[in-house]
Each structure stands twice: as C-alpha cells, then as structure tokens.
C-alpha cells in the first residue's frame, strides 16, 4: 500500500533494532519470528474462519483443538515447553487472547504448585507439568473477591482420618470466576480457611480433585460448572464450584510454608505474604501483558490512521491521512508512549520479582511485602490506563473501530478484565496506600 | 509517611518522601533534552498527596474516629496517593530504561516518547502541581507547547513505532490493523463471512417483516 510504504520510509530509526529493545534482545526477536513463520506453515494451527464469527461453543472447541494440537506439535515446531517466552508467543499466535482450556493450568496452577509444594508434594508438579491432570486456581467466591480474610470455604482437619473436610457453608461461599474451572479442569488449588479443633487459621491452599480422570464427571460432593458469557475472554470456561463435606488427604494441603502435622498441630509460614506468591507472580506478568494489549490496539489504530483519509487541511491539496490531524496524534501518541512505559516498567518489576523469588526460596522474605505493594499499585494504575488507551485507539478508528473486524473489542474486554481480576483496583490502591502511610 | 515524619530510614521505593526539594519547579529552565525537573514534579505531586492524605488520616482519628472509620473517610485521598506514587514509579522506570538503550536511532525516538509521556502525564495531573504554586501556569503552557512539538516530531515515526512491536497479522487478528494497509478490500471480504450473508433472505423476513408490511 503506497501510504504504508511512505510511512515506513520516513522512520528515523531501525524497527528491527527497536523490536530487539522491546523484546529484550535480537536473539529473542528472531526467535519470535521463527515461531511466527512455523505457525504460518501449519494450517492445522489456524482458525478455520475469523474468531469474531464463532459462537461461544465453537470458540471453546476451536481453542481446545488448537491448544492440544499445539502441545502435540511442540517438538515439530521446535519449541521447548520450558521456555516460557517461546510458549507465550506461540500461544498468542495460535490461540490469541480469548483463552483456552489450559490457560490457567500454565499461568496459575503450575506456578502455584511450584511455589507452594513441599518436598514430599513434588509429584503434583510432575503430574501437572506432564498434563496428566488439568488444573486451575480457585480463590474468589461469589460473595467475596479480593478480601481474602472473609472467604467462607472451610477446610476442617479431622485427625482421626488425617483428612481435611472441604465445605461451602453458604451460597455466597461458592467459588465463582476462576478460569477453566467450569468445564476443563479436573483439579484445582482451592483457597479455604484452615480450621483445626474449632480454631480458624485463615486462608490456605489445598489441591483438590474435582472430576474423575476417566469420565470427567464431577466427584461426589463437588458441584461445578460454567458461569456463562462475559464481556470478552469467552473461549475460557470461567467456573463455579462448591463442596459438600468433601474429604481430601492431609497431604493435599500445600505445605511448603505452613504445615499441619498428622496430630493436627500447626506450623505458621515464615511470613504472612508468602501465601500470596501466585498473585504476586501473576501481577508481575500482568504489567507487560497490559502493555502488549495497549500496543495491539494502538498498532491497529496507528496503521489504520495512516491509510484512512478524511477532509482537507489545505483546500485543493486532497484528503489527508487522519494521522496528520493534531487531535489524532494527541489521541494516539501519548497512549503509545504509555505502552512503551508499561513495557519497560513491567520488565523492571519482573527482574525485581525474579530476585525476590530466589530470596524467598532461601527463606529471606524482607522484600516480598514491598514488591507486593508496588505491584498492587502498578496493577491498578496500568490496567486502568490501558483500558483508556485501548478505548482511545478504538474511537480513533471511527466507526470501523466499533466493528469486530478491528478486534479491538476483544483486546479491550480482555485487558479491562484486569481491572477486577487478581484484586479489584480500588482495593489494590488501598493496599499500596497502607504501605505509603506507614512509610 | 509515618516513618518519614519520625525521621526513620526509608527504602529507595519511598525515599522521595524525605528527599530535599525545591519549592518551585524548574521545568521551563531545564537545559535542552534534560527532563529531570519533570521527574522532580512527579515526586513533588506524589510526596504532597501522600503527606496530605496522612495528615488528613491523623486529623480524622484525632476527632475520635476509629482507625478503620478514618481510613474509610479518607479512602479517596489515599487512592490518589497510591496512584501518584505508581505513576512516579512508572515514569522513573521509563526514564531509567530509555537511558540504557544503546542504539542511537532507537534511543533518540524513545527519548521523544519519554518526553511526551512526562509532559502528558504531568499535564494530566497538573491539579496537584498548581494547587500550591509548585508549578506556574506559564510552566504548564511550556509543557503543553513542548508536548505539541513532540507530537509533530514523533508523527513520521508513528507507524514504525507500532511496527516495532513486531506483531504478525495472525497474532493481531485485526482487519483494520493489517501490516500491508489493504484495509478496505479485506473489510469487505471479512463481512462476507457473516452468518447473516449465508442466505439472501433471512427467515425473519418471511416470519415477521413481510407480515408486518401487509398488516
């Protein structure tokens, strides 16, 4: 297209160099391109038609087909499943952002097990990693979101049988929202209040089998299902779950930090925040993901603004590219700057997280709380501003931005989900404010 | 805030609360390409809001409110403090990261983006800077003019700045955002996939619309 060619000739920098800055290195930039090319060569990894025209059921089935095909083809594609960044890019190419049945398995279930399993519980990690089980992370309840202290689900220890009895005492205690909980997962890390001899020790993590591994039918004492359509992310089966005096063995409590001995005696974790490691991990990655969402929408908006022509600035000189209007530049370029800012900030905070994570593994937890607080603020501010950026991108495309052909609806819906998942934004700001008041 | 007032040591994340600072911004007196006064303005806004929220919290508790009640009565101010602190953190990380980029061409355009970001964000939060005279209205105008200058400067790089994210058309899944720019032909092609176009006449015509026209 002559307009796009003209735009690219005008650049004052090398886009390959910049891509290397954005993605961390030239090597990884090339790796991304290799993966993109390989996906292009395999039609079995493609959508049969635009996802925008699929019903929810078609979308869920298509995502399951692509996810399992992709996993089977990892060797052929030359992608090492241990290379998180490679798998992440492959998933974005093949699946997109509307989710798939193993989404939470990879980003919440396995990292939680890795962070919370004691030495004698490592077999759970093997089972999850080899996909012998499919899991998710179930914390949020219908009547209780971010406020962990008010969760109602109980795990009462029975020393006679050395089991925990999981129970949902009320309708509001039903787990509600966890991704892939409804129809895909057969296991979940469940957050429940630990009760021993009538004393409540607060929320702890338990690994719980939800469905039979052969028939996929729910286990006796388990009620589980999908919560219905959402603003976006509809290829994921967000679910509900309740327990009716459901028994699990003592060793199904994740005991890396807190422990319950066979006689019911309790050992506290070294730091109150270590149980939050799954949330801290996800929030760390959310910052760069949000930057990517903003950049997705802005890529569409800026490119479209370079080919869309409307009106004349100088009479007789012909219609101008809408990107030449100051209002369009003011609408898009500061948002693009934010996308870059969030990407750099996300990378900085990831490196802090990697350091703190190593310290926590050695029992040094000093920086964990500070990381938790700044991530709370970042998560709230970045998700909110990303939503604004995407909305500006949509409107800058005029009426066509409102069409699903722009894909901005899905980007917006998925990105602003981040304002409420992993902690509602007002609560996140309050958590950071607490730290600031103490400081 | 509490520790800052009591003279305790603070971690680097909140050191700005006790850092010595000028009473008025030097934003329009910065040498060319030095935006350090912009960063100091972020610090000023965050520090002022954190300390104001803290003082209001103390004042509410001194009036007999419990800690929780006072917190709730002050929650909007507290959230503002948290937002300003976070925006300062983002600005600092952006600033630090851009200054580590080696490639001169990339660094120059990233500096333009950074300076645009700093101006845009400070204009957005100008209320906190104008309130106590830290920033003058002339300095605000200076930032606006600088922002307009940067929009013009960045305009030729706009498409290449989004190209640099290196998203394939498959990943982007956007007819409007196609890399080749051939939007309109593909928009029409895409619309042809609509379920409503599988037949020329929808059942709803025979069922509802035609009878209505004959009523």
XYZ file of C-alpha atoms in Angstrom:
654
model
C 0.000 0.000 0.000
C 1.618 3.289 -1.064
C 0.618 5.126 2.112
C 2.097 2.451 4.360
C 5.256 2.304 2.252
C 5.598 6.072 2.532
C 5.202 5.913 6.318
C 7.892 3.254 6.630
C 10.337 5.235 4.506
C 10.022 8.198 6.871
C 11.237 6.394 10.002
C 14.345 7.785 11.664
C 15.279 4.502 13.335
C 15.624 0.810 12.512
C 12.483 -1.109 13.517
C 14.457 -4.339 13.944
C 16.690 -2.600 16.474
C 13.614 -1.283 18.261
C 11.939 -4.713 18.212
C 15.066 -6.049 19.915
C 14.735 -3.327 22.585
C 11.044 -4.154 23.099
C 11.505 -7.929 23.284
C 14.714 -7.812 25.277
C 17.262 -8.989 22.678
C 17.829 -9.507 18.980
C 18.036 -13.228 19.609
C 14.550 -13.354 21.096
C 13.166 -11.050 18.386
C 14.442 -13.557 15.776
C 13.062 -16.429 17.803
C 9.614 -14.841 17.812
C 9.772 -14.507 14.043
C 10.810 -18.137 13.636
C 7.815 -19.233 15.693
C 5.502 -16.942 13.712
C 6.789 -18.463 10.457
C 6.337 -22.021 11.692
C 2.755 -21.321 12.758
C 2.108 -19.834 9.320
C 3.308 -23.090 7.716
C 0.881 -25.309 9.684
C -2.773 -24.849 8.700
C -3.878 -27.182 11.498
C -2.885 -24.386 13.903
C -5.029 -21.802 12.136
C -8.616 -20.723 12.746
C -10.996 -22.144 10.114
C -12.590 -18.676 9.931
C -12.493 -15.426 11.913
C -12.972 -15.955 15.660
C -15.321 -12.972 15.574
C -17.958 -15.072 13.781
C -17.776 -18.051 16.148
C -20.423 -18.877 18.733
C -19.114 -19.424 22.259
C -19.282 -23.212 21.896
C -17.466 -23.085 18.558
C -14.854 -20.788 20.098
C -14.284 -23.076 23.098
C -13.981 -26.142 20.860
C -11.695 -24.383 18.383
C -9.462 -23.203 21.249
C -9.304 -26.742 22.692
C -8.424 -28.176 19.274
C -5.679 -25.622 18.690
C -4.270 -25.869 22.236
C -3.952 -29.657 22.154
C -2.624 -29.672 18.562
C -0.085 -27.028 19.513
C 1.095 -29.047 22.524
C 1.408 -32.231 20.440
C 3.412 -30.303 17.845
C 5.857 -28.601 20.221
C 8.731 -30.861 19.127
C 7.930 -30.413 15.452
C 7.692 -26.651 15.944
C 10.997 -26.720 17.806
C 9.536 -25.059 20.895
C 10.823 -26.095 24.306
C 7.907 -26.173 26.764
C 10.258 -24.895 29.470
C 10.945 -21.704 27.524
C 8.119 -19.593 28.923
C 8.574 -16.706 26.474
C 8.543 -19.023 23.421
C 5.393 -20.804 24.583
C 3.783 -17.466 25.367
C 4.426 -16.167 21.858
C 3.340 -19.432 20.246
C 0.104 -19.280 22.229
C -0.567 -15.687 21.170
C -0.064 -16.653 17.535
C -2.135 -19.825 17.590
C -4.804 -19.221 20.191
C -4.990 -15.438 20.518
C -6.181 -13.763 23.705
C -9.703 -15.163 24.170
C -8.392 -18.065 26.252
C -8.266 -21.868 26.022
C -8.810 -24.852 28.313
C -5.228 -24.943 29.596
C -4.758 -21.197 30.095
C -4.900 -21.230 33.893
C -3.115 -24.574 34.081
C 0.008 -22.918 32.716
C -0.138 -19.468 34.280
C -1.669 -20.139 37.714
C -1.855 -23.837 38.570
C 1.730 -24.899 37.846
C 3.372 -21.724 39.273
C 1.302 -22.098 42.474
C 2.334 -25.724 42.866
C 5.952 -24.785 42.203
C 5.818 -22.067 44.842
C 3.756 -23.904 47.460
C 4.512 -27.649 47.292
C 6.757 -29.116 49.970
C 9.425 -31.657 49.046
C 7.064 -34.600 49.591
C 4.467 -32.929 47.341
C 6.628 -32.549 44.234
C 4.698 -35.338 42.444
C 1.853 -32.857 41.913
C 4.183 -30.684 39.874
C 5.171 -33.680 37.705
C 1.526 -34.630 37.158
C 0.612 -31.069 36.227
C 3.660 -30.451 34.113
C 3.121 -33.650 32.091
C -0.559 -32.767 31.724
C -1.719 -35.974 33.432
C -4.041 -33.640 35.318
C -5.577 -30.296 34.256
C -5.748 -27.662 36.932
C -6.685 -24.135 37.883
C -6.576 -21.837 40.905
C -9.856 -21.301 42.777
C -9.836 -18.491 45.295
C -12.583 -15.987 44.532
C -16.041 -16.684 45.935
C -19.392 -15.449 44.677
C -19.763 -13.088 47.648
C -16.062 -12.465 48.318
C -13.427 -11.313 45.881
C -10.197 -9.704 46.884
C -10.900 -9.709 50.606
C -9.204 -12.982 51.486
C -9.998 -12.597 55.172
C -13.711 -13.019 54.506
C -13.582 -16.174 52.386
C -16.116 -18.660 53.725
C -14.984 -22.000 52.309
C -13.611 -24.139 55.132
C -11.094 -26.975 55.257
C -11.602 -28.616 58.652
C -8.939 -31.027 59.772
C -10.093 -34.430 61.010
C -7.152 -36.016 62.918
C -8.943 -39.379 63.116
C -8.789 -39.921 59.359
C -5.983 -37.411 58.709
C -8.148 -35.660 56.148
C -9.432 -32.161 55.513
C -13.174 -31.760 55.040
C -13.862 -29.061 52.444
C -17.210 -27.389 52.740
C -19.104 -24.459 51.231
C -21.407 -23.363 54.048
C -23.443 -20.759 52.104
C -24.364 -19.834 48.508
C -22.008 -16.827 48.720
C -19.138 -19.165 49.592
C -19.394 -20.843 46.179
C -16.167 -20.368 44.206
C -17.077 -18.148 41.261
C -14.954 -16.874 38.348
C -11.783 -18.967 38.287
C -10.749 -19.528 34.654
C -11.100 -23.090 33.281
C -12.816 -24.173 36.497
C -16.189 -24.789 34.881
C -15.621 -27.486 32.279
C -11.918 -28.039 31.585
C -10.122 -28.670 34.868
C -10.124 -31.860 36.886
C -8.040 -30.409 39.717
C -7.805 -27.035 41.408
C -5.712 -25.312 44.007
C -8.516 -24.193 46.314
C -8.135 -21.413 48.864
C -10.047 -22.254 52.051
C -9.942 -21.326 55.715
C -7.991 -23.897 57.662
C -9.888 -24.985 60.783
C -8.246 -27.186 63.422
C -10.037 -28.027 66.674
C -12.519 -25.223 66.057
C -9.811 -22.600 65.562
C -9.656 -20.726 62.224
C -6.076 -20.295 60.973
C -7.095 -18.254 57.915
C -6.823 -18.976 54.186
C -4.536 -21.770 52.992
C -4.046 -23.566 49.669
C -5.284 -27.110 49.048
C -5.019 -29.246 45.930
C -8.390 -30.799 45.218
C -9.566 -33.324 42.619
C -12.792 -32.032 41.072
C -13.525 -34.534 38.307
C -12.879 -38.190 37.566
C -9.815 -38.516 35.324
C -11.507 -41.098 33.039
C -15.094 -39.933 32.755
C -14.544 -36.240 33.606
C -17.711 -36.463 35.738
C -17.639 -34.303 38.905
C -16.568 -36.180 42.051
C -19.212 -36.924 44.647
C -19.557 -33.898 46.919
C -18.468 -31.480 44.181
C -20.779 -29.133 42.259
C -19.038 -27.493 39.323
C -19.980 -25.685 36.072
C -19.542 -22.642 33.788
C -20.750 -19.189 34.926
C -21.967 -18.015 31.496
C -20.856 -15.491 28.857
C -18.671 -12.491 29.706
C -17.680 -9.182 28.135
C -14.771 -10.997 26.423
C -12.437 -13.964 27.021
C -15.323 -16.264 26.152
C -13.219 -19.185 24.933
C -12.400 -19.748 28.607
C -14.854 -21.583 30.851
C -14.837 -19.471 33.996
C -16.484 -21.627 36.610
C -18.410 -22.111 39.834
C -17.587 -24.720 42.458
C -18.999 -25.797 45.794
C -18.130 -28.518 48.261
C -20.424 -30.668 50.318
C -18.234 -32.060 53.106
C -15.698 -33.221 50.542
C -12.724 -35.087 52.019
C -9.111 -34.804 50.870
C -5.942 -36.314 52.393
C -3.828 -34.237 54.805
C -1.011 -34.019 52.276
C -3.311 -32.203 49.845
C -2.718 -29.029 51.798
C 0.201 -27.280 50.072
C 2.787 -27.316 52.838
C 5.923 -25.586 51.677
C 5.359 -22.715 54.094
C 2.573 -23.556 56.568
C 2.149 -27.151 57.789
C -0.371 -29.323 59.589
C 1.105 -32.412 61.302
C -0.869 -35.678 61.466
C -1.909 -34.866 65.061
C -3.286 -31.506 63.926
C -0.501 -29.299 65.250
C 0.062 -26.257 63.058
C 3.301 -24.564 61.924
C 2.962 -20.960 60.746
C 4.524 -19.701 57.481
C 7.662 -17.544 57.949
C 5.845 -14.506 56.540
C 2.164 -13.694 56.127
C 2.630 -12.731 52.460
C 4.245 -15.962 51.219
C 0.816 -17.456 50.545
C 0.248 -14.653 48.044
C 3.054 -15.814 45.776
C 0.674 -16.914 42.988
C -0.973 -13.497 42.933
C 2.324 -11.645 43.049
C 3.593 -13.801 40.177
C 0.548 -13.091 38.019
C 0.549 -9.355 38.769
C 4.225 -9.202 37.807
C 3.425 -10.574 34.362
C 0.247 -8.532 34.054
C 2.174 -5.285 33.598
C 3.933 -6.401 30.389
C 0.764 -8.154 29.198
C -1.202 -4.944 29.620
C 1.498 -3.097 27.660
C 1.020 -5.676 24.903
C -2.759 -5.217 24.915
C -2.339 -1.456 24.557
C 0.221 -1.999 21.796
C -2.141 -4.405 19.958
C -4.899 -1.803 19.847
C -2.519 1.030 19.016
C -0.897 -0.948 16.200
C -4.308 -1.224 14.590
C -5.221 2.400 15.275
C -1.949 3.940 14.056
C -1.778 1.815 10.897
C -5.397 2.488 10.073
C -4.882 6.209 10.705
C -2.109 6.153 8.103
C -4.349 4.772 5.345
C -7.647 6.396 6.278
C -8.042 9.759 4.579
C -10.622 12.311 5.517
C -11.084 16.053 4.941
C -8.668 18.646 3.661
C -6.362 20.822 5.732
C -5.292 22.930 2.739
C -8.117 23.342 0.210
C -7.342 21.645 -3.089
C -4.473 19.561 -1.717
C -6.593 16.437 -1.393
C -7.820 14.394 1.546
C -5.256 13.964 4.278
C -4.318 10.933 6.352
C -6.174 11.214 9.631
C -2.853 10.689 11.418
C -1.913 14.185 10.227
C -4.564 15.780 12.416
C -3.225 17.050 15.733
C -6.212 15.599 17.589
C -5.469 12.131 16.214
C -1.801 12.444 17.185
C -2.779 13.673 20.651
C -5.180 10.784 20.962
C -2.730 8.068 19.942
C 0.893 9.053 20.537
C 0.730 9.653 24.320
C -1.039 6.293 24.613
C 1.722 4.705 22.555
C 4.241 6.297 24.916
C 2.331 4.707 27.809
C 2.517 1.298 26.140
C 6.306 1.650 25.938
C 6.452 2.951 29.529
C 4.417 -0.006 30.813
C 6.573 -2.439 28.859
C 9.781 -1.059 30.390
C 8.207 -0.905 33.862
C 6.912 -4.460 33.516
C 10.349 -5.684 32.598
C 11.921 -3.829 35.547
C 9.445 -5.284 38.006
C 9.904 -8.788 36.558
C 13.574 -8.587 37.328
C 12.810 -7.475 40.919
C 10.385 -10.394 41.204
C 12.984 -12.888 39.976
C 15.406 -11.671 42.655
C 12.802 -11.671 45.455
C 11.583 -15.121 44.428
C 15.082 -16.540 44.842
C 15.363 -14.875 48.249
C 12.002 -16.285 49.367
C 13.098 -19.791 48.366
C 16.053 -19.289 50.765
C 13.662 -18.109 53.485
C 14.532 -14.409 53.081
C 11.204 -12.596 52.793
C 12.123 -8.930 53.554
C 11.427 -7.550 50.075
C 8.331 -9.647 49.410
C 5.970 -7.205 51.126
C 7.389 -4.168 49.310
C 7.090 -5.969 45.963
C 3.525 -6.947 46.815
C 2.637 -3.281 47.494
C 4.182 -1.721 44.405
C 2.654 -4.443 42.252
C -0.737 -3.653 43.758
C -0.360 -0.040 42.638
C 1.024 -0.959 39.234
C -1.695 -3.484 38.573
C -4.394 -0.886 39.378
C -2.892 2.063 37.513
C -1.683 0.147 34.464
C -4.918 -1.792 33.864
C -6.960 1.401 34.185
C -4.743 3.426 31.861
C -4.502 0.544 29.388
C -8.292 0.480 29.210
C -8.211 4.199 28.435
C -5.538 3.686 25.779
C -7.493 0.931 24.034
C -10.692 2.964 24.101
C -8.853 5.910 22.551
C -7.470 3.551 19.900
C -10.984 2.249 19.158
C -12.504 5.701 18.785
C -9.614 6.896 16.674
C -10.644 4.267 14.097
C -14.031 5.958 13.740
C -16.967 3.642 13.069
C -14.756 0.787 11.865
C -13.201 0.562 15.346
C -16.629 -0.498 16.609
C -16.649 -3.464 14.181
C -15.297 -6.773 15.398
C -13.102 -6.605 12.284
C -10.838 -4.299 14.305
C -10.524 -6.947 17.064
C -10.318 -4.029 19.482
C -13.469 -5.222 21.272
C -11.713 -8.424 22.353
C -8.492 -6.626 23.310
C -10.487 -4.108 25.360
C -12.612 -6.792 27.016
C -9.632 -8.951 27.922
C -7.480 -6.025 29.087
C -10.072 -4.395 31.343
C -10.793 -7.788 32.879
C -7.506 -6.981 34.564
C -9.128 -4.089 36.454
C -11.088 -6.602 38.515
C -9.240 -9.939 38.385
C -6.282 -10.532 40.677
C -7.665 -7.894 43.030
C -10.149 -5.123 42.267
C -8.324 -1.883 41.540
C -9.672 0.247 44.404
C -8.615 -2.434 46.866
C -5.200 -2.626 45.207
C -4.721 1.125 45.620
C -5.722 0.857 49.275
C -3.087 -1.811 49.820
C -0.385 0.439 48.408
C -1.778 3.390 50.391
C -1.363 1.402 53.625
C 2.314 0.974 52.838
C 2.684 4.669 51.951
C 1.057 5.776 55.205
C 3.465 3.587 57.209
C 6.411 4.946 55.233
C 4.549 8.960 55.812
C 4.680 7.925 59.412
C 8.316 6.864 59.167
C 9.233 9.936 57.110
C 7.802 12.245 59.787
C 9.583 10.387 62.556
C 12.895 10.658 60.706
C 13.280 6.899 60.223
C 15.252 5.490 57.303
C 13.207 4.736 54.171
C 13.715 2.241 51.378
C 14.551 3.512 47.885
C 10.938 2.992 46.790
C 9.758 5.825 49.080
C 12.957 7.775 49.659
C 11.428 10.728 47.783
C 9.259 11.378 50.841
C 12.280 12.736 52.713
C 14.409 13.926 49.789
C 15.332 17.648 49.911
C 13.424 19.548 47.243
C 12.954 22.975 45.655
C 9.789 24.920 46.448
C 9.132 25.733 42.801
C 9.545 23.681 39.669
C 12.377 24.416 37.245
C 10.555 22.770 34.352
C 10.910 25.683 31.921
C 14.518 26.282 32.927
C 15.817 22.800 32.084
C 18.676 22.633 29.599
C 17.665 21.074 26.257
C 16.821 17.387 26.453
C 17.121 17.328 30.243
C 13.788 16.361 31.719
C 14.959 15.757 35.271
C 12.780 18.621 36.534
C 9.799 16.722 35.122
C 10.685 13.720 37.276
C 11.019 16.002 40.308
C 7.496 17.233 39.582
C 6.202 13.632 39.731
C 7.976 13.303 43.089
C 6.502 16.576 44.293
C 2.952 15.534 43.408
C 3.311 12.083 44.982
C 5.001 13.405 48.155
C 2.457 16.159 48.635
C -0.506 13.846 48.170
C 0.928 11.103 50.400
C 1.628 13.573 53.209
C -1.725 15.315 52.794
C -3.577 12.004 52.938
C -1.546 11.057 56.017
C -2.279 14.325 57.791
C -5.973 14.021 56.986
C -5.933 10.492 58.394
C -4.387 11.770 61.637
C -6.874 14.591 61.809
C -9.810 12.199 61.399
C -8.543 9.895 64.137
C -7.896 12.877 66.436
C -11.585 13.719 66.018
C -12.461 10.383 67.607
C -12.898 8.135 64.576
C -11.536 4.610 64.835
C -8.598 3.689 62.592
C -10.902 1.804 60.190
C -13.509 4.577 60.097
C -10.867 7.229 59.484
C -9.348 5.092 56.720
C -12.730 4.768 55.009
C -13.442 8.507 55.330
C -10.073 9.183 53.724
C -10.082 6.402 51.101
C -10.372 8.615 48.013
C -7.381 10.717 49.085
C -5.445 7.530 49.892
C -6.165 6.064 46.473
C -4.981 9.302 44.865
C -1.743 8.997 46.814
C -1.305 5.396 45.631
C -1.959 6.389 42.014
C 0.539 9.265 42.097
C 3.167 7.062 43.715
C 2.640 4.451 40.992
C 2.763 6.999 38.171
C 6.034 8.278 39.614
C 7.363 4.708 39.683
C 6.372 4.164 36.023
C 7.927 7.485 34.959
C 11.174 6.627 36.764
C 11.373 3.144 35.243
C 10.642 4.526 31.759
C 13.292 7.231 32.262
C 15.912 4.771 33.572
C 15.195 2.179 30.857
C 15.399 4.614 27.953
C 18.786 5.795 29.175
C 20.153 2.246 28.957
C 19.287 1.842 25.240
C 22.491 1.688 23.196
C 21.295 2.080 19.583
C 21.371 5.831 18.884
C 18.394 5.907 16.500
C 16.190 3.937 18.868
C 17.332 5.918 21.864
C 16.512 9.225 20.172
C 12.951 8.243 19.310
C 12.441 6.601 22.713
C 13.557 9.861 24.319
C 10.898 11.664 22.288
C 8.314 9.162 23.532
C 9.590 9.505 27.101
C 9.414 13.306 26.982
C 5.922 13.128 25.506
C 4.942 10.762 28.312
C 6.365 13.007 31.023
C 4.591 16.094 29.660
C 1.305 14.308 29.015
C 1.162 12.694 32.455
C 2.113 15.901 34.298
C -0.488 17.906 32.367
C -2.991 15.202 33.313
C -2.095 15.576 37.000
C -1.472 19.350 36.907
C -4.014 19.949 39.667
C -1.599 18.535 42.235
C 1.203 20.792 40.975
C -0.719 24.035 40.534
C -2.535 23.781 43.863
C 0.335 25.048 45.989
C 2.155 27.058 43.350
C 4.879 24.471 42.693
C 4.114 24.861 39.003
C 3.094 28.178 37.436
C 0.542 28.491 34.649
C 3.403 29.623 32.384
C 5.231 26.400 33.126
C 2.075 24.447 32.347
C 1.869 26.270 28.994
C 5.532 25.445 28.430
C 4.783 21.731 28.883
C 1.808 21.938 26.523
C 3.896 23.599 23.818
C 6.617 21.003 24.313
C 4.007 18.251 24.012
C 2.689 19.687 20.714
C 6.251 19.948 19.438
C 6.850 16.302 20.320
C 3.640 15.173 18.588
C 4.891 16.752 15.365
C 8.355 15.288 15.874
C 7.027 11.789 16.516
C 4.475 11.815 13.693
C 6.861 10.458 10.971
C 7.866 7.600 13.260
C 4.338 6.650 14.333
C 3.849 3.638 12.044
C 7.367 2.373 12.626
C 6.899 2.664 16.385
C 3.945 0.278 16.209
C 5.650 -1.935 13.596
C 8.449 -2.368 16.137
C 6.156 -4.409 18.386
C 6.521 -6.946 15.599
C 3.028 -8.395 15.765
C 2.119 -10.672 12.874
C -1.274 -10.258 11.228
C -2.247 -13.645 12.679
C -1.453 -12.520 16.218
C -3.169 -9.160 15.772
C -6.353 -10.675 14.240
C -7.372 -7.220 13.018
C -8.538 -6.431 9.517
C -8.068 -2.727 10.260
C -4.536 -3.198 11.551
C -3.191 -5.226 8.609
C 0.510 -4.718 8.102
C 0.084 -4.221 4.335
C -2.502 -1.462 4.814
C -5.028 -3.034 2.411
C -7.882 -2.470 4.807
C -10.940 -1.800 2.684
C -10.768 -4.831 0.345
C -10.301 -7.108 3.333
C -13.014 -5.424 5.345
C -15.489 -6.342 2.585
C -14.072 -9.864 2.346
C -14.384 -10.283 6.121
C -18.015 -9.110 6.122
C -18.878 -11.797 3.586
C -18.181 -14.413 6.287
C -21.066 -13.075 8.348
C -23.644 -15.778 9.146
C -26.321 -13.345 8.007
C -24.874 -13.467 4.493
C -25.265 -17.248 4.107
C -28.666 -16.724 2.507
C -30.014 -13.766 0.594
C -33.283 -13.838 2.554
C -33.371 -14.455 6.279
C -36.217 -16.480 7.836
C -37.124 -13.414 9.906
C -38.276 -11.706 6.721
C -40.966 -14.287 5.969
C -41.803 -14.704 9.633
C -42.098 -11.127 10.848
C -41.204 -8.343 8.435
C -43.301 -9.407 5.420
C -46.480 -9.957 7.500
C -45.917 -6.592 9.150
C -45.782 -4.832 5.781
C -49.094 -6.475 4.827
C -50.903 -5.642 8.064
